[in-house]
Amino acid sequence: MADSPEPSRSDADEEIMQATYRALREHGYADLTMQRIAAEYGKTTAAIHYHFDTKDDLLVAFLDYLLDRFQAAARDVDTDDPRERLDALLDNLLVVPQDHHDLLVAMLEMRSQAPYTDAFSERFQQNDSSIRRMLVDVLLDGIEAGAFRDVDPDHAARALMTVVDGGRTRAVVHGDTDALAAARRTAAEYVAAVLIADDAED
Amino acid sequence: MADSPEPSRSDADEEIMQATYRALREHGYADLTMQRIAAEYGKTTAAIHYHFDTKDDLLVAFLDYLLDRFQAAARDVDTDDPRERLDALLDNLLVVPQDHHDLLVAMLEMRSQAPYTDAFSERFQQNDSSIRRMLVDVLLDGIEAGAFRDVDPDHAARALMTVVDGGRTRAVVHGDTDALAAARRTAAEYVAAVLIADDAED
């Protein structure tokens, strides 16, 4: 997996994604407009519409972009040890976002609109299942290697994502990045007490 | 706590809260208007404004109403056994909502607005801290009785609420009430593996 190529993306797309990121952080989702994204991009809205028909199309592409970045970060983890890989994934999910509170705020707004916006709903489900698949792969490797108990890897991945999503929601609702640290600690407790085999080497 | 009186609430208030509940379930938060609540109430908007100045005032009262109902249900639990009380609290938090998906949808919309609406933010924080206090009380009783390990009860309560909030967010974003069942199972695993003392009686 470490030698997979980066997803190809044109410079314009990358710049538009960066502009969307800045506009979302500054204005939140409800007040996000193509004008505000264009202002961050430093070009006209027509220049954005050349690439994306609607704001929702652009935001769906932005969700893909976030997943690409997450997957690239996960590929960069420089170890084959299943426990270390699981820790690194959980750090990417719960420690890295501690520096991106405004993005969490905008993402929770978008998530809360998933029941009303099919395109968001599909993408959130796809992204969740991609990340769960990464967790399941690590868990299966670890079960085979005797580093983890013979648990149900699908449920364990879902359990860890429940803790991740809980920490992120709480960070936004309570305006409190400590919520992410508490969730990271909870995930570590779950890994140590539920997943790690009694007779596994430390 | 079992002999505390029910919070007093006039019949009109109760009817307005029920109307708000139905209007939120039907229209969601973004499309909720005083007209729609009045339509469910079967009276004019003036009749509601007599009790609540603004829609946000009414919604803050509605959040109090939900907490009152939760606390009343928790008082009704007919056991002093700490493990059974903890299970009953977790059932109230993660099993009961399985029949109220539309309310979860509306609540996540309101929660996502907490960073922009101080009145919601304060109330969500107060409600969360009330529920965590109930969890801490049960945990302290259980630690004293030897039913739980000598854990940090504040963190353990936060960990359980992280799982609760994660399950609720995932149920909404993925349109999937199984997310609540997965969260309930995760909470049970956390209780069994992290909280329950090795040498405690079953």
mmCIF file of C-alpha atoms in Angstrom:
data_model
loop_
_atom_site.group_PDB
_atom_site.id
_atom_site.type_symbol
_atom_site.label_atom_id
_atom_site.label_comp_id
_atom_site.label_asym_id
_atom_site.label_seq_id
_atom_site.Cartn_x
_atom_site.Cartn_y
_atom_site.Cartn_z
ATOM 1 C CA MET A 1 0.000 0.000 0.000
ATOM 2 C CA ALA A 2 2.960 2.299 0.697
ATOM 3 C CA ASP A 3 3.893 2.437 -2.995
ATOM 4 C CA SER A 4 0.413 3.331 -4.324
ATOM 5 C CA PRO A 5 0.551 6.539 -6.344
ATOM 6 C CA GLU A 6 -1.001 9.710 -4.928
ATOM 7 C CA PRO A 7 -4.460 10.321 -6.387
ATOM 8 C CA SER A 8 -3.929 12.565 -9.397
ATOM 9 C CA ARG A 9 -5.554 15.983 -9.110
ATOM 10 C CA SER A 10 -5.011 19.027 -11.234
ATOM 11 C CA ASP A 11 -3.481 22.152 -9.741
ATOM 12 C CA ALA A 12 -6.751 24.053 -10.269
ATOM 13 C CA ASP A 13 -8.723 21.394 -8.405
ATOM 14 C CA GLU A 14 -6.201 21.443 -5.566
ATOM 15 C CA GLU A 15 -6.433 25.234 -5.334
ATOM 16 C CA ILE A 16 -10.229 25.146 -5.355
ATOM 17 C CA MET A 17 -10.224 22.501 -2.602
ATOM 18 C CA GLN A 18 -7.886 24.651 -0.504
ATOM 19 C CA ALA A 19 -10.128 27.670 -1.105
ATOM 20 C CA THR A 20 -13.203 25.624 -0.106
ATOM 21 C CA TYR A 21 -11.411 24.531 3.045
ATOM 22 C CA ARG A 22 -10.588 28.134 4.010
ATOM 23 C CA ALA A 23 -14.108 29.367 3.174
ATOM 24 C CA LEU A 24 -15.731 26.551 5.193
ATOM 25 C CA ARG A 25 -13.518 27.267 8.188
ATOM 26 C CA GLU A 26 -14.268 30.967 8.028
ATOM 27 C CA HIS A 27 -17.990 30.991 7.231
ATOM 28 C CA GLY A 28 -19.278 27.545 8.239
ATOM 29 C CA TYR A 29 -21.496 25.475 5.997
ATOM 30 C CA ALA A 30 -24.787 27.396 6.298
ATOM 31 C CA ASP A 31 -23.197 30.666 5.159
ATOM 32 C CA LEU A 32 -20.951 29.148 2.503
ATOM 33 C CA THR A 33 -21.521 30.576 -0.990
ATOM 34 C CA MET A 34 -19.771 30.142 -4.330
ATOM 35 C CA GLN A 35 -18.886 33.854 -4.039
ATOM 36 C CA ARG A 36 -17.054 33.248 -0.774
ATOM 37 C CA ILE A 37 -15.190 30.256 -2.191
ATOM 38 C CA ALA A 38 -14.302 32.314 -5.281
ATOM 39 C CA ALA A 39 -13.016 35.114 -3.043
ATOM 40 C CA GLU A 40 -10.684 32.630 -1.321
ATOM 41 C CA TYR A 41 -9.703 31.204 -4.730
ATOM 42 C CA GLY A 42 -8.909 34.703 -5.973
ATOM 43 C CA LYS A 43 -10.921 34.184 -9.177
ATOM 44 C CA THR A 44 -14.499 34.594 -10.394
ATOM 45 C CA THR A 45 -17.328 32.184 -9.568
ATOM 46 C CA ALA A 46 -17.334 31.339 -13.311
ATOM 47 C CA ALA A 47 -13.832 29.910 -12.891
ATOM 48 C CA ILE A 48 -15.197 27.557 -10.228
ATOM 49 C CA HIS A 49 -18.339 26.709 -12.190
ATOM 50 C CA TYR A 50 -16.036 25.623 -15.037
ATOM 51 C CA HIS A 51 -15.014 22.732 -12.737
ATOM 52 C CA PHE A 52 -18.144 22.225 -10.589
ATOM 53 C CA ASP A 53 -21.762 22.760 -11.646
ATOM 54 C CA THR A 54 -23.172 23.370 -8.170
ATOM 55 C CA LYS A 55 -22.013 24.118 -4.645
ATOM 56 C CA ASP A 56 -23.115 20.639 -3.574
ATOM 57 C CA ASP A 57 -21.013 19.059 -6.379
ATOM 58 C CA LEU A 58 -18.037 21.046 -5.124
ATOM 59 C CA LEU A 59 -18.677 19.979 -1.515
ATOM 60 C CA VAL A 60 -18.978 16.316 -2.510
ATOM 61 C CA ALA A 61 -15.591 16.690 -4.265
ATOM 62 C CA PHE A 62 -14.299 18.303 -1.069
ATOM 63 C CA LEU A 63 -15.393 15.255 0.963
ATOM 64 C CA ASP A 64 -13.475 13.051 -1.528
ATOM 65 C CA TYR A 65 -10.487 15.332 -1.132
ATOM 66 C CA LEU A 66 -10.541 14.956 2.664
ATOM 67 C CA LEU A 67 -10.711 11.161 2.332
ATOM 68 C CA ASP A 68 -7.778 11.205 -0.158
ATOM 69 C CA ARG A 69 -5.719 13.202 2.315
ATOM 70 C CA PHE A 70 -6.621 10.854 5.155
ATOM 71 C CA GLN A 71 -5.687 7.810 3.064
ATOM 72 C CA ALA A 72 -2.414 9.416 1.996
ATOM 73 C CA ALA A 73 -1.558 10.129 5.654
ATOM 74 C CA ALA A 74 -2.431 6.534 6.552
ATOM 75 C CA ARG A 75 -0.167 5.224 3.761
ATOM 76 C CA ASP A 76 2.684 7.316 5.152
ATOM 77 C CA VAL A 77 2.652 5.396 8.439
ATOM 78 C CA ASP A 78 6.054 3.777 8.469
ATOM 79 C CA THR A 79 5.451 0.481 10.274
ATOM 80 C CA ASP A 80 3.949 -2.925 9.608
ATOM 81 C CA ASP A 81 3.213 -3.625 13.261
ATOM 82 C CA PRO A 82 -0.600 -3.968 13.566
ATOM 83 C CA ARG A 83 -0.840 -2.290 16.966
ATOM 84 C CA GLU A 84 1.326 0.630 15.865
ATOM 85 C CA ARG A 85 -0.673 0.966 12.645
ATOM 86 C CA LEU A 86 -3.942 0.982 14.607
ATOM 87 C CA ASP A 87 -2.544 3.642 16.959
ATOM 88 C CA ALA A 88 -1.456 5.747 13.980
ATOM 89 C CA LEU A 89 -4.906 5.495 12.378
ATOM 90 C CA LEU A 90 -6.568 6.537 15.637
ATOM 91 C CA ASP A 91 -4.113 9.443 15.978
ATOM 92 C CA ASN A 92 -5.001 10.578 12.453
ATOM 93 C CA LEU A 93 -8.701 10.351 13.338
ATOM 94 C CA LEU A 94 -8.617 11.962 16.788
ATOM 95 C CA VAL A 95 -5.333 13.795 17.390
ATOM 96 C CA VAL A 96 -4.703 15.538 14.050
ATOM 97 C CA PRO A 97 -8.227 17.127 14.085
ATOM 98 C CA GLN A 98 -7.388 18.873 17.378
ATOM 99 C CA ASP A 99 -5.666 21.523 15.217
ATOM 100 C CA HIS A 100 -8.647 21.869 12.862
ATOM 101 C CA HIS A 101 -11.575 22.765 15.088
ATOM 102 C CA ASP A 102 -13.234 25.034 12.497
ATOM 103 C CA LEU A 103 -13.259 22.198 9.981
ATOM 104 C CA LEU A 104 -14.971 19.907 12.529
ATOM 105 C CA VAL A 105 -17.641 22.583 13.026
ATOM 106 C CA ALA A 106 -18.331 22.809 9.275
ATOM 107 C CA MET A 107 -18.270 19.014 8.881
ATOM 108 C CA LEU A 108 -20.849 18.499 11.644
ATOM 109 C CA GLU A 109 -23.142 20.980 9.890
ATOM 110 C CA MET A 110 -22.752 19.020 6.646
ATOM 111 C CA ARG A 111 -23.259 15.725 8.476
ATOM 112 C CA SER A 112 -26.447 17.006 10.082
ATOM 113 C CA GLN A 113 -27.749 17.715 6.556
ATOM 114 C CA ALA A 114 -27.086 14.153 5.351
ATOM 115 C CA PRO A 115 -30.747 13.118 5.943
ATOM 116 C CA TYR A 116 -31.821 15.905 3.554
ATOM 117 C CA THR A 117 -29.014 15.763 0.963
ATOM 118 C CA ASP A 118 -28.535 12.382 -0.713
ATOM 119 C CA ALA A 119 -25.176 13.319 -2.256
ATOM 120 C CA PHE A 120 -23.720 14.079 1.199
ATOM 121 C CA SER A 121 -25.284 10.996 2.735
ATOM 122 C CA GLU A 122 -23.777 8.687 0.103
ATOM 123 C CA ARG A 123 -20.353 10.268 0.409
ATOM 124 C CA PHE A 124 -20.301 10.171 4.222
ATOM 125 C CA GLN A 125 -21.277 6.506 4.080
ATOM 126 C CA GLN A 126 -18.612 5.718 1.469
ATOM 127 C CA ASN A 127 -15.930 7.574 3.424
ATOM 128 C CA ASP A 128 -16.937 5.854 6.645
ATOM 129 C CA SER A 129 -16.841 2.456 5.012
ATOM 130 C CA SER A 130 -13.411 3.199 3.436
ATOM 131 C CA ILE A 131 -11.986 4.119 6.820
ATOM 132 C CA ARG A 132 -13.634 1.131 8.502
ATOM 133 C CA ARG A 133 -12.080 -1.090 5.825
ATOM 134 C CA MET A 134 -8.629 0.283 6.726
ATOM 135 C CA LEU A 135 -9.328 -0.490 10.401
ATOM 136 C CA VAL A 136 -10.611 -3.988 9.557
ATOM 137 C CA ASP A 137 -7.461 -4.729 7.500
ATOM 138 C CA VAL A 138 -5.225 -3.760 10.418
ATOM 139 C CA LEU A 139 -7.359 -5.762 12.849
ATOM 140 C CA LEU A 140 -7.282 -8.857 10.621
ATOM 141 C CA ASP A 141 -3.477 -8.592 10.299
ATOM 142 C CA GLY A 142 -3.225 -8.232 14.066
ATOM 143 C CA ILE A 143 -5.576 -11.152 14.769
ATOM 144 C CA GLU A 144 -3.541 -13.353 12.411
ATOM 145 C CA ALA A 145 -0.307 -12.242 14.082
ATOM 146 C CA GLY A 146 -1.736 -12.885 17.573
ATOM 147 C CA ALA A 147 -1.478 -9.197 18.517
ATOM 148 C CA PHE A 148 -5.261 -8.894 18.855
ATOM 149 C CA ARG A 149 -7.882 -11.264 20.213
ATOM 150 C CA ASP A 150 -10.083 -13.133 17.770
ATOM 151 C CA VAL A 151 -12.762 -10.419 17.847
ATOM 152 C CA ASP A 152 -15.346 -9.573 15.180
ATOM 153 C CA PRO A 153 -13.270 -7.057 13.171
ATOM 154 C CA ASP A 154 -16.327 -5.421 11.551
ATOM 155 C CA HIS A 155 -17.867 -4.653 14.923
ATOM 156 C CA ALA A 156 -14.537 -3.538 16.413
ATOM 157 C CA ALA A 157 -14.032 -1.091 13.503
ATOM 158 C CA ARG A 158 -17.578 0.211 14.010
ATOM 159 C CA ALA A 159 -16.949 0.562 17.762
ATOM 160 C CA LEU A 160 -13.797 2.606 17.167
ATOM 161 C CA MET A 161 -15.574 4.822 14.602
ATOM 162 C CA THR A 162 -18.384 5.332 17.149
ATOM 163 C CA VAL A 163 -15.792 6.690 19.585
ATOM 164 C CA VAL A 164 -14.242 8.831 16.796
ATOM 165 C CA ASP A 165 -17.586 10.314 15.747
ATOM 166 C CA GLY A 166 -18.592 10.854 19.382
ATOM 167 C CA GLY A 167 -15.387 12.747 20.120
ATOM 168 C CA ARG A 168 -15.809 14.906 17.021
ATOM 169 C CA THR A 169 -19.453 15.696 17.758
ATOM 170 C CA ARG A 170 -18.673 16.558 21.378
ATOM 171 C CA ALA A 171 -15.736 18.781 20.367
ATOM 172 C CA VAL A 172 -18.124 20.855 18.223
ATOM 173 C CA VAL A 173 -21.213 20.893 20.457
ATOM 174 C CA HIS A 174 -19.264 21.694 23.619
ATOM 175 C CA GLY A 175 -16.663 23.902 21.885
ATOM 176 C CA ASP A 176 -14.044 21.782 23.565
ATOM 177 C CA THR A 177 -11.037 20.147 21.872
ATOM 178 C CA ASP A 178 -10.437 18.175 25.107
ATOM 179 C CA ALA A 179 -13.368 16.057 23.876
ATOM 180 C CA LEU A 180 -11.050 14.683 21.170
ATOM 181 C CA ALA A 181 -8.372 13.849 23.743
ATOM 182 C CA ALA A 182 -10.995 12.114 25.926
ATOM 183 C CA ALA A 183 -12.142 10.125 22.875
ATOM 184 C CA ARG A 184 -8.541 9.182 22.013
ATOM 185 C CA ARG A 185 -8.104 7.913 25.594
ATOM 186 C CA THR A 186 -11.392 5.988 25.318
ATOM 187 C CA ALA A 187 -10.247 4.394 22.052
ATOM 188 C CA ALA A 188 -6.938 3.418 23.681
ATOM 189 C CA GLU A 189 -8.804 1.842 26.616
ATOM 190 C CA TYR A 190 -11.026 -0.094 24.202
ATOM 191 C CA VAL A 191 -7.990 -1.332 22.266
ATOM 192 C CA ALA A 192 -6.116 -2.354 25.429
ATOM 193 C CA ALA A 193 -9.034 -3.973 27.285
ATOM 194 C CA VAL A 194 -11.194 -5.407 24.482
ATOM 195 C CA LEU A 195 -8.868 -6.011 21.524
ATOM 196 C CA ILE A 196 -5.439 -6.862 22.879
ATOM 197 C CA ALA A 197 -4.929 -10.526 23.558
ATOM 198 C CA ASP A 198 -4.120 -11.452 27.168
ATOM 199 C CA ASP A 199 -1.177 -13.570 26.090
ATOM 200 C CA ALA A 200 0.103 -11.199 23.400
ATOM 201 C CA GLU A 201 3.618 -9.767 23.743
ATOM 202 C CA ASP A 202 3.784 -6.093 24.675
ATOM 203 C CA MET B 1 -33.413 10.947 44.262
ATOM 204 C CA ALA B 2 -36.321 8.523 43.799
ATOM 205 C CA ASP B 3 -38.578 10.676 45.952
ATOM 206 C CA SER B 4 -37.840 13.996 44.189
ATOM 207 C CA PRO B 5 -41.038 15.554 42.901
ATOM 208 C CA GLU B 6 -41.645 15.701 39.137
ATOM 209 C CA PRO B 7 -40.716 19.117 37.773
ATOM 210 C CA SER B 8 -43.906 21.160 37.760
ATOM 211 C CA ARG B 9 -45.096 22.142 34.300
ATOM 212 C CA SER B 10 -48.428 23.596 33.308
ATOM 213 C CA ASP B 11 -50.739 21.734 30.952
ATOM 214 C CA ALA B 12 -50.240 24.445 28.302
ATOM 215 C CA ASP B 13 -46.460 24.079 28.499
ATOM 216 C CA GLU B 14 -46.742 20.306 28.229
ATOM 217 C CA GLU B 15 -48.980 20.620 25.163
ATOM 218 C CA ILE B 16 -46.623 23.119 23.526
ATOM 219 C CA MET B 17 -43.666 20.813 24.176
ATOM 220 C CA GLN B 18 -45.541 17.886 22.606
ATOM 221 C CA ALA B 19 -46.439 20.104 19.620
ATOM 222 C CA THR B 20 -42.784 21.174 19.285
ATOM 223 C CA TYR B 21 -41.745 17.542 19.375
ATOM 224 C CA ARG B 22 -44.158 16.617 16.574
ATOM 225 C CA ALA B 23 -43.219 19.674 14.480
ATOM 226 C CA LEU B 24 -39.479 18.961 14.862
ATOM 227 C CA ARG B 25 -39.935 15.326 13.878
ATOM 228 C CA GLU B 26 -41.986 16.291 10.838
ATOM 229 C CA HIS B 27 -40.099 19.329 9.531
ATOM 230 C CA GLY B 28 -36.609 19.087 11.061
ATOM 231 C CA TYR B 29 -34.900 22.048 12.690
ATOM 232 C CA ALA B 30 -34.034 24.160 9.627
ATOM 233 C CA ASP B 31 -37.659 24.281 8.443
ATOM 234 C CA LEU B 32 -39.220 24.647 11.893
ATOM 235 C CA THR B 33 -41.389 27.761 12.260
ATOM 236 C CA MET B 34 -43.685 29.065 14.997
ATOM 237 C CA GLN B 35 -46.536 28.607 12.471
ATOM 238 C CA ARG B 36 -45.759 24.914 12.160
ATOM 239 C CA ILE B 37 -45.564 24.458 15.921
ATOM 240 C CA ALA B 38 -48.849 26.392 16.294
ATOM 241 C CA ALA B 39 -50.451 24.120 13.683
ATOM 242 C CA GLU B 40 -49.452 21.064 15.760
ATOM 243 C CA TYR B 41 -50.628 22.851 18.933
ATOM 244 C CA GLY B 42 -53.997 23.580 17.286
ATOM 245 C CA LYS B 43 -53.862 27.250 18.342
ATOM 246 C CA THR B 44 -52.508 30.550 17.019
ATOM 247 C CA THR B 45 -48.843 31.573 17.137
ATOM 248 C CA ALA B 46 -49.978 34.299 19.594
ATOM 249 C CA ALA B 47 -50.963 31.541 22.036
ATOM 250 C CA ILE B 48 -47.401 30.230 21.878
ATOM 251 C CA HIS B 49 -45.807 33.685 22.052
ATOM 252 C CA TYR B 50 -47.771 34.197 25.300
ATOM 253 C CA HIS B 51 -45.456 31.540 26.795
ATOM 254 C CA PHE B 52 -42.268 31.945 24.720
ATOM 255 C CA ASP B 53 -40.900 35.162 23.196
ATOM 256 C CA THR B 54 -38.887 33.544 20.422
ATOM 257 C CA LYS B 55 -38.484 30.213 18.655
ATOM 258 C CA ASP B 56 -35.049 29.818 20.251
ATOM 259 C CA ASP B 57 -36.556 30.392 23.738
ATOM 260 C CA LEU B 58 -39.085 27.681 22.979
ATOM 261 C CA LEU B 59 -36.376 25.313 21.733
ATOM 262 C CA VAL B 60 -34.246 25.908 24.828
ATOM 263 C CA ALA B 61 -37.336 25.029 26.933
ATOM 264 C CA PHE B 62 -37.737 21.942 24.751
ATOM 265 C CA LEU B 63 -34.150 20.847 25.552
ATOM 266 C CA ASP B 64 -34.996 21.239 29.275
ATOM 267 C CA TYR B 65 -38.141 19.192 28.709
ATOM 268 C CA LEU B 66 -36.144 16.357 27.121
ATOM 269 C CA LEU B 67 -33.701 16.360 30.058
ATOM 270 C CA ASP B 68 -36.615 16.308 32.552
ATOM 271 C CA ARG B 69 -38.065 13.287 30.776
ATOM 272 C CA PHE B 70 -34.698 11.543 30.752
ATOM 273 C CA GLN B 71 -34.206 12.205 34.463
ATOM 274 C CA ALA B 72 -37.735 11.004 35.263
ATOM 275 C CA ALA B 73 -37.091 7.770 33.340
ATOM 276 C CA ALA B 74 -33.795 7.329 35.193
ATOM 277 C CA ARG B 75 -35.563 7.817 38.567
ATOM 278 C CA ASP B 76 -38.028 5.098 37.589
ATOM 279 C CA VAL B 77 -35.282 2.472 37.410
ATOM 280 C CA ASP B 78 -36.263 0.061 40.141
ATOM 281 C CA THR B 79 -32.931 -1.194 41.447
ATOM 282 C CA ASP B 80 -30.075 -0.033 43.673
ATOM 283 C CA ASP B 81 -27.528 -2.349 42.061
ATOM 284 C CA PRO B 82 -24.858 -0.111 40.459
ATOM 285 C CA ARG B 83 -24.284 -2.350 37.432
ATOM 286 C CA GLU B 84 -28.007 -2.660 36.769
ATOM 287 C CA ARG B 85 -28.457 1.093 37.186
ATOM 288 C CA LEU B 86 -25.606 1.773 34.738
ATOM 289 C CA ASP B 87 -27.152 -0.659 32.233
ATOM 290 C CA ALA B 88 -30.534 1.048 32.608
ATOM 291 C CA LEU B 89 -28.988 4.497 32.018
ATOM 292 C CA LEU B 90 -27.207 3.235 28.905
ATOM 293 C CA ASP B 91 -30.447 1.653 27.670
ATOM 294 C CA ASN B 92 -32.230 4.985 28.142
ATOM 295 C CA LEU B 93 -29.446 6.723 26.220
ATOM 296 C CA LEU B 94 -29.012 4.243 23.359
ATOM 297 C CA VAL B 95 -31.935 1.803 23.159
ATOM 298 C CA VAL B 96 -34.953 4.062 23.781
ATOM 299 C CA PRO B 97 -33.842 6.504 20.980
ATOM 300 C CA GLN B 98 -34.027 3.644 18.447
ATOM 301 C CA ASP B 99 -37.773 4.383 18.287
ATOM 302 C CA HIS B 100 -37.251 8.133 17.848
ATOM 303 C CA HIS B 101 -35.057 8.468 14.768
ATOM 304 C CA ASP B 102 -36.705 11.704 13.581
ATOM 305 C CA LEU B 103 -35.954 13.345 16.919
ATOM 306 C CA LEU B 104 -32.275 12.348 16.622
ATOM 307 C CA VAL B 105 -32.186 13.981 13.173
ATOM 308 C CA ALA B 106 -33.594 17.261 14.524
ATOM 309 C CA MET B 107 -31.334 17.169 17.578
ATOM 310 C CA LEU B 108 -28.179 16.734 15.473
ATOM 311 C CA GLU B 109 -29.214 19.787 13.436
ATOM 312 C CA MET B 110 -29.614 21.767 16.659
ATOM 313 C CA ARG B 111 -26.323 20.433 18.020
ATOM 314 C CA SER B 112 -24.503 21.434 14.832
ATOM 315 C CA GLN B 113 -25.768 24.994 15.432
ATOM 316 C CA ALA B 114 -24.364 25.132 18.989
ATOM 317 C CA PRO B 115 -21.201 26.985 17.830
ATOM 318 C CA TYR B 116 -23.435 29.752 16.424
ATOM 319 C CA THR B 117 -26.217 29.837 19.059
ATOM 320 C CA ASP B 118 -25.049 30.459 22.618
ATOM 321 C CA ALA B 119 -28.389 29.490 24.181
ATOM 322 C CA PHE B 120 -28.223 26.020 22.585
ATOM 323 C CA SER B 121 -24.551 25.610 23.434
ATOM 324 C CA GLU B 122 -25.141 26.380 27.124
ATOM 325 C CA ARG B 123 -28.112 24.040 27.324
ATOM 326 C CA PHE B 124 -26.369 21.149 25.569
ATOM 327 C CA GLN B 125 -23.446 21.541 27.947
ATOM 328 C CA GLN B 126 -25.723 21.680 31.004
ATOM 329 C CA ASN B 127 -27.673 18.633 29.867
ATOM 330 C CA ASP B 128 -24.501 16.710 29.131
ATOM 331 C CA SER B 129 -23.070 17.562 32.525
ATOM 332 C CA SER B 130 -26.349 16.550 34.274
ATOM 333 C CA ILE B 131 -26.277 13.164 32.564
ATOM 334 C CA ARG B 132 -22.565 12.698 33.259
ATOM 335 C CA ARG B 133 -23.259 13.490 36.928
ATOM 336 C CA MET B 134 -25.842 10.675 36.999
ATOM 337 C CA LEU B 135 -23.270 8.315 35.485
ATOM 338 C CA VAL B 136 -20.578 9.462 37.942
ATOM 339 C CA ASP B 137 -22.926 8.852 40.912
ATOM 340 C CA VAL B 138 -23.610 5.296 39.764
ATOM 341 C CA LEU B 139 -19.911 4.698 39.110
ATOM 342 C CA LEU B 140 -18.926 6.015 42.555
ATOM 343 C CA ASP B 141 -21.544 3.785 44.225
ATOM 344 C CA GLY B 142 -20.241 0.821 42.239
ATOM 345 C CA ILE B 143 -16.589 1.579 43.019
ATOM 346 C CA GLU B 144 -17.446 1.807 46.737
ATOM 347 C CA ALA B 145 -19.358 -1.477 46.544
ATOM 348 C CA GLY B 146 -16.521 -3.207 44.667
ATOM 349 C CA ALA B 147 -18.663 -3.735 41.566
ATOM 350 C CA PHE B 148 -16.431 -1.483 39.468
ATOM 351 C CA ARG B 149 -12.675 -1.001 39.402
ATOM 352 C CA ASP B 150 -11.210 2.090 41.013
ATOM 353 C CA VAL B 151 -11.338 4.045 37.745
ATOM 354 C CA ASP B 152 -11.511 7.836 37.254
ATOM 355 C CA PRO B 153 -15.320 8.205 37.279
ATOM 356 C CA ASP B 154 -15.263 11.581 35.470
ATOM 357 C CA HIS B 155 -13.331 10.145 32.557
ATOM 358 C CA ALA B 156 -15.405 6.942 32.497
ATOM 359 C CA ALA B 157 -18.614 9.014 32.299
ATOM 360 C CA ARG B 158 -17.086 11.083 29.491
ATOM 361 C CA ALA B 159 -16.028 7.906 27.682
ATOM 362 C CA LEU B 160 -19.548 6.482 27.862
ATOM 363 C CA MET B 161 -21.068 9.777 26.644
ATOM 364 C CA THR B 162 -18.563 9.758 23.761
ATOM 365 C CA VAL B 163 -19.930 6.358 22.725
ATOM 366 C CA VAL B 164 -23.514 7.623 23.168
ATOM 367 C CA ASP B 165 -22.935 10.748 21.073
ATOM 368 C CA GLY B 166 -21.053 8.735 18.447
ATOM 369 C CA GLY B 167 -23.922 6.253 18.107
ATOM 370 C CA ARG B 168 -26.458 9.065 17.811
ATOM 371 C CA THR B 169 -24.436 10.978 15.217
ATOM 372 C CA ARG B 170 -23.852 7.833 13.162
ATOM 373 C CA ALA B 171 -27.549 6.874 13.314
ATOM 374 C CA VAL B 172 -28.412 10.238 11.732
ATOM 375 C CA VAL B 173 -25.559 10.596 9.222
ATOM 376 C CA HIS B 174 -25.865 7.022 7.966
ATOM 377 C CA GLY B 175 -29.654 6.812 8.308
ATOM 378 C CA ASP B 176 -29.115 3.652 10.256
ATOM 379 C CA THR B 177 -30.632 2.800 13.659
ATOM 380 C CA ASP B 178 -28.246 -0.203 13.833
ATOM 381 C CA ALA B 179 -25.634 2.442 14.694
ATOM 382 C CA LEU B 180 -27.350 2.817 18.087
ATOM 383 C CA ALA B 181 -27.272 -0.949 18.659
ATOM 384 C CA ALA B 182 -23.557 -1.020 17.719
ATOM 385 C CA ALA B 183 -22.927 1.830 20.179
ATOM 386 C CA ARG B 184 -24.864 0.005 22.917
ATOM 387 C CA ARG B 185 -22.710 -3.076 22.326
ATOM 388 C CA THR B 186 -19.555 -0.892 22.422
ATOM 389 C CA ALA B 187 -20.679 0.655 25.722
ATOM 390 C CA ALA B 188 -21.317 -2.832 27.144
ATOM 391 C CA GLU B 189 -17.844 -3.959 26.052
ATOM 392 C CA TYR B 190 -16.300 -0.870 27.686
ATOM 393 C CA VAL B 191 -18.209 -1.548 30.920
ATOM 394 C CA ALA B 192 -17.256 -5.223 30.975
ATOM 395 C CA ALA B 193 -13.591 -4.855 29.983
ATOM 396 C CA VAL B 194 -12.599 -1.477 31.450
ATOM 397 C CA LEU B 195 -14.942 -0.849 34.384
ATOM 398 C CA ILE B 196 -15.863 -4.176 35.904
ATOM 399 C CA ALA B 197 -13.463 -5.381 38.537
ATOM 400 C CA ASP B 198 -11.740 -8.693 37.818
ATOM 401 C CA ASP B 199 -12.609 -10.004 41.269
ATOM 402 C CA ALA B 200 -16.153 -8.601 41.395
ATOM 403 C CA GLU B 201 -19.056 -11.019 41.732
ATOM 404 C CA ASP B 202 -21.186 -11.477 38.601
#
